[in-house]
Amino acid sequence: MFIVKPRIPECGAIKDDNKMTMEQYSEIMKKQLGKEYLRFAGNVITIVTPDNNSKVLEIGPGPGWAGINLLKKRPDLVLDGIEASNDMIRVASVNAKNEGVGNRCNYKNGFAENMTELKDATYDLVISRDSLHHWVDPEKVFLEIKRVLKPDGKIFICDSRRDLKLTGKLIVTISVISFLMVWVNTGKHQLL
Ligand SMILES: C[S@@+](CC[C@H](N)C(=O)[O-])C[C@H]1O[C@@H](n2cnc3c(N)ncnc32)[C@H](O)[C@@H]1O
């Protein structure tokens, strides 16, 4: 029998706290997941092939690396980001500027469940990487995506799987341990 476990969303917005600033988070993510962000951008281009001059909406951009890589690969695209954390917006805006795409990026603060400031049928493409597991009400988010997408718009959303087999769990455990080791080495942190 197939048992569906109840969905437990993660913490919602990720913000500065006394353990880590989002600048530190951003550097760790870039170091750890640099190739993964490039792969994401490549997949968006090859799998959904955005039309020329598409207007893209990124949900939960965090430090921005996924969308920034997409903009670097496709100089014709422009991107808005809807991000629940103002700390992430601060960092993503600096990252976009430093990577030379700041003039094609605009991050807005808000929850994707309620994108009231975004008009109907505005975007050609909605993307999101590793944010869905934070959404409190994914159904509401998908209804909002439908509203802000143009009728022939496209979506490309990916997220981690919870129903991992042993090998997957092992990979995640090793990744978490190496994440913590990088974190300890990049700042003046101690694990215990
Ligand atoms: C795990 S991070 C991933 C960040 C980025 N997409 C990446 O791949 O590096 C999840 C991001 O989604 C944001 N977030 C969580 N819930 C959200 C929501 N309902 N609407 C918009 N952003 C949300 C968090 O603040 C965080 O920046």
Tab-separated table of C-alpha atoms and ligand atoms in Angstrom:
chain	number	residue	atom	x	y	z
A	1	MET	CA	0.000	0.000	0.000
A	2	PHE	CA	1.222	3.513	-0.820
A	3	ILE	CA	1.116	5.771	2.242
A	4	VAL	CA	1.190	9.531	1.679
A	5	LYS	CA	2.882	11.222	4.607
A	6	PRO	CA	1.526	14.606	5.765
A	7	ARG	CA	3.299	17.571	4.236
A	8	ILE	CA	5.421	19.559	6.690
A	9	PRO	CA	6.577	22.843	5.124
A	10	GLU	CA	9.959	24.180	6.194
A	11	CYS	CA	10.445	27.474	7.940
A	12	GLY	CA	9.057	29.879	5.291
A	13	ALA	CA	11.308	32.915	4.848
A	14	ILE	CA	15.031	32.373	5.493
A	15	LYS	CA	16.491	35.387	7.308
A	16	ASP	CA	19.634	36.616	9.060
A	17	ASP	CA	19.948	35.091	12.496
A	18	ASN	CA	22.572	34.936	15.201
A	19	LYS	CA	24.226	31.946	13.489
A	20	MET	CA	24.512	33.252	9.936
A	21	THR	CA	23.901	36.332	7.799
A	22	MET	CA	22.410	35.847	4.347
A	23	GLU	CA	25.694	37.134	2.878
A	24	GLN	CA	27.386	34.102	4.468
A	25	TYR	CA	24.547	31.839	3.313
A	26	SER	CA	24.948	33.172	-0.214
A	27	GLU	CA	28.709	32.471	-0.308
A	28	ILE	CA	28.227	28.946	1.004
A	29	MET	CA	25.507	28.244	-1.549
A	30	LYS	CA	27.658	29.582	-4.381
A	31	LYS	CA	30.598	27.438	-3.315
A	32	GLN	CA	28.536	24.303	-2.666
A	33	LEU	CA	26.008	24.515	-5.476
A	34	GLY	CA	27.735	26.576	-8.186
A	35	LYS	CA	27.527	23.749	-10.736
A	36	GLU	CA	23.968	22.925	-9.729
A	37	TYR	CA	22.841	26.532	-10.392
A	38	LEU	CA	24.491	26.375	-13.818
A	39	ARG	CA	22.749	23.062	-14.526
A	40	PHE	CA	19.412	24.545	-13.458
A	41	ALA	CA	19.858	27.490	-15.846
A	42	GLY	CA	20.913	25.123	-18.650
A	43	ASN	CA	17.877	22.921	-18.024
A	44	VAL	CA	15.506	25.896	-18.134
A	45	ILE	CA	16.944	26.833	-21.525
A	46	THR	CA	16.979	23.359	-23.057
A	47	ILE	CA	13.782	21.974	-21.533
A	48	VAL	CA	11.342	24.902	-21.659
A	49	THR	CA	13.284	27.074	-24.174
A	50	PRO	CA	12.041	30.554	-23.198
A	51	ASP	CA	10.942	32.677	-26.162
A	52	ASN	CA	13.142	35.660	-27.046
A	53	ASN	CA	12.786	38.616	-24.658
A	54	SER	CA	10.703	36.599	-22.208
A	55	LYS	CA	9.660	38.154	-18.936
A	56	VAL	CA	10.552	35.706	-16.159
A	57	LEU	CA	9.253	35.479	-12.585
A	58	GLU	CA	11.417	33.619	-10.047
A	59	ILE	CA	9.722	32.445	-6.848
A	60	GLY	CA	11.933	32.302	-3.770
A	61	PRO	CA	15.199	33.358	-5.455
A	62	GLY	CA	17.067	33.450	-2.128
A	63	PRO	CA	20.585	34.755	-2.914
A	64	GLY	CA	19.558	34.825	-6.588
A	65	TRP	CA	22.129	32.440	-8.089
A	66	ALA	CA	19.666	30.334	-10.111
A	67	GLY	CA	18.026	33.273	-11.904
A	68	ILE	CA	21.321	35.173	-12.200
A	69	ASN	CA	22.863	32.228	-14.079
A	70	LEU	CA	19.849	32.100	-16.368
A	71	LEU	CA	20.166	35.838	-17.149
A	72	LYS	CA	23.891	35.441	-17.835
A	73	LYS	CA	23.190	32.643	-20.325
A	74	ARG	CA	20.302	34.524	-21.948
A	75	PRO	CA	20.999	38.282	-22.279
A	76	ASP	CA	17.541	38.868	-23.831
A	77	LEU	CA	15.609	37.886	-20.671
A	78	VAL	CA	14.425	40.103	-17.798
A	79	LEU	CA	13.499	38.750	-14.389
A	80	ASP	CA	11.370	39.708	-11.401
A	81	GLY	CA	11.823	37.789	-8.161
A	82	ILE	CA	9.233	37.379	-5.414
A	83	GLU	CA	11.018	36.606	-2.165
A	84	ALA	CA	9.625	36.310	1.374
A	85	SER	CA	12.854	37.478	3.029
A	86	ASN	CA	14.124	41.051	2.803
A	87	ASP	CA	17.563	39.830	3.903
A	88	MET	CA	17.692	37.568	0.826
A	89	ILE	CA	16.589	40.473	-1.391
A	90	ARG	CA	19.444	42.608	-0.041
A	91	VAL	CA	21.972	39.899	-0.924
A	92	ALA	CA	20.433	38.882	-4.267
A	93	SER	CA	20.394	42.515	-5.456
A	94	VAL	CA	24.129	42.886	-4.719
A	95	ASN	CA	24.890	39.514	-6.346
A	96	ALA	CA	22.944	40.443	-9.488
A	97	LYS	CA	24.771	43.765	-9.735
A	98	ASN	CA	28.192	42.166	-9.213
A	99	GLU	CA	27.417	39.559	-11.878
A	100	GLY	CA	26.490	42.276	-14.383
A	101	VAL	CA	22.744	41.521	-14.607
A	102	GLY	CA	21.433	43.998	-12.006
A	103	ASN	CA	19.752	46.099	-14.688
A	104	ARG	CA	17.624	43.098	-15.769
A	105	CYS	CA	16.595	41.974	-12.277
A	106	ASN	CA	14.017	43.311	-9.877
A	107	TYR	CA	13.368	41.570	-6.564
A	108	LYS	CA	10.125	42.221	-4.696
A	109	ASN	CA	9.336	41.317	-1.113
A	110	GLY	CA	6.285	39.106	-0.625
A	111	PHE	CA	4.871	35.628	-0.333
A	112	ALA	CA	4.077	33.749	-3.527
A	113	GLU	CA	0.747	32.671	-2.036
A	114	ASN	CA	-0.426	36.254	-2.430
A	115	MET	CA	1.312	38.123	-5.268
A	116	THR	CA	-1.220	40.965	-5.260
A	117	GLU	CA	1.193	43.561	-6.626
A	118	LEU	CA	1.780	41.458	-9.770
A	119	LYS	CA	-0.731	41.953	-12.575
A	120	ASP	CA	-2.607	39.153	-14.347
A	121	ALA	CA	-1.041	37.592	-17.478
A	122	THR	CA	2.326	39.342	-17.092
A	123	TYR	CA	4.983	36.625	-17.329
A	124	ASP	CA	6.145	34.309	-20.116
A	125	LEU	CA	7.920	31.984	-17.706
A	126	VAL	CA	7.821	31.200	-13.962
A	127	ILE	CA	10.833	29.452	-12.441
A	128	SER	CA	11.666	28.268	-8.950
A	129	ARG	CA	14.475	26.201	-7.477
A	130	ASP	CA	14.379	24.542	-4.065
A	131	SER	CA	11.740	26.875	-2.635
A	132	LEU	CA	8.522	24.837	-2.906
A	133	HIS	CA	9.202	22.869	0.289
A	134	HIS	CA	9.038	26.218	2.157
A	135	TRP	CA	5.663	27.270	0.745
A	136	VAL	CA	2.963	27.136	3.391
A	137	ASP	CA	0.171	26.732	0.838
A	138	PRO	CA	1.474	25.392	-2.514
A	139	GLU	CA	-2.042	25.149	-3.986
A	140	LYS	CA	-2.507	28.884	-3.492
A	141	VAL	CA	0.916	29.527	-5.048
A	142	PHE	CA	0.026	27.491	-8.152
A	143	LEU	CA	-3.249	29.415	-8.525
A	144	GLU	CA	-1.276	32.658	-8.307
A	145	ILE	CA	1.220	31.362	-10.880
A	146	LYS	CA	-1.676	30.580	-13.220
A	147	ARG	CA	-3.000	34.124	-12.738
A	148	VAL	CA	0.288	35.977	-13.401
A	149	LEU	CA	1.365	33.742	-16.322
A	150	LYS	CA	0.387	34.673	-19.851
A	151	PRO	CA	-2.057	32.126	-21.338
A	152	ASP	CA	0.745	30.390	-23.281
A	153	GLY	CA	3.280	30.879	-20.465
A	154	LYS	CA	5.627	28.173	-19.195
A	155	ILE	CA	6.736	26.998	-15.762
A	156	PHE	CA	9.912	25.294	-14.577
A	157	ILE	CA	9.881	24.400	-10.883
A	158	CYS	CA	12.162	21.949	-9.158
A	159	ASP	CA	12.596	20.972	-5.546
A	160	SER	CA	14.111	18.249	-3.396
A	161	ARG	CA	12.290	14.961	-2.813
A	162	ARG	CA	11.340	13.845	0.663
A	163	ASP	CA	10.644	10.202	-0.234
A	164	LEU	CA	14.315	9.355	-0.653
A	165	LYS	CA	15.658	5.823	-0.653
A	166	LEU	CA	18.716	4.936	1.469
A	167	THR	CA	21.247	6.066	-1.203
A	168	GLY	CA	19.502	9.427	-1.525
A	169	LYS	CA	19.412	9.877	2.244
A	170	LEU	CA	23.144	9.106	2.363
A	171	ILE	CA	23.867	11.739	-0.309
A	172	VAL	CA	21.778	14.330	1.566
A	173	THR	CA	23.514	13.494	4.864
A	174	ILE	CA	26.973	13.847	3.286
A	175	SER	CA	25.905	17.157	1.665
A	176	VAL	CA	24.608	18.524	4.979
A	177	ILE	CA	27.831	17.532	6.757
A	178	SER	CA	30.001	19.162	4.059
A	179	PHE	CA	27.744	22.262	4.160
A	180	LEU	CA	28.368	22.529	7.910
A	181	MET	CA	32.119	22.037	7.418
A	182	VAL	CA	32.269	24.826	4.805
A	183	TRP	CA	30.196	27.029	7.108
A	184	VAL	CA	32.550	26.428	10.027
A	185	ASN	CA	35.588	27.094	7.815
A	186	THR	CA	34.242	30.275	6.196
A	187	GLY	CA	33.329	32.067	9.417
A	188	LYS	CA	34.420	32.022	12.996
A	189	HIS	CA	31.829	29.415	13.912
A	190	GLN	CA	32.154	26.349	16.036
A	191	LEU	CA	29.813	23.395	15.801
A	192	LEU	CA	29.761	22.740	19.533
B	1	LIG	C1	16.076	26.977	0.249
B	1	LIG	S1	15.949	28.647	-0.296
B	1	LIG	C2	16.339	28.456	-2.005
B	1	LIG	C3	16.842	29.746	-2.585
B	1	LIG	C4	17.206	29.690	-4.080
B	1	LIG	N1	16.076	29.445	-4.920
B	1	LIG	C5	18.298	28.714	-4.351
B	1	LIG	O1	18.054	27.743	-5.082
B	1	LIG	O2	19.412	28.922	-3.848
B	1	LIG	C6	14.185	28.963	-0.303
B	1	LIG	C7	13.846	30.427	-0.522
B	1	LIG	O3	12.426	30.578	-0.682
B	1	LIG	C8	11.995	31.712	0.093
B	1	LIG	N2	10.566	31.491	0.403
B	1	LIG	C9	10.047	30.629	1.291
B	1	LIG	N3	8.707	30.642	1.256
B	1	LIG	C10	8.360	31.545	0.302
B	1	LIG	C11	7.118	32.000	-0.220
B	1	LIG	N4	5.953	31.507	0.223
B	1	LIG	N5	7.134	32.947	-1.175
B	1	LIG	C12	8.312	33.454	-1.632
B	1	LIG	N6	9.522	33.054	-1.181
B	1	LIG	C13	9.545	32.095	-0.247
B	1	LIG	C14	12.923	31.699	1.310
B	1	LIG	O4	12.979	32.940	1.991
B	1	LIG	C15	14.251	31.321	0.660
B	1	LIG	O5	14.930	32.439	0.190
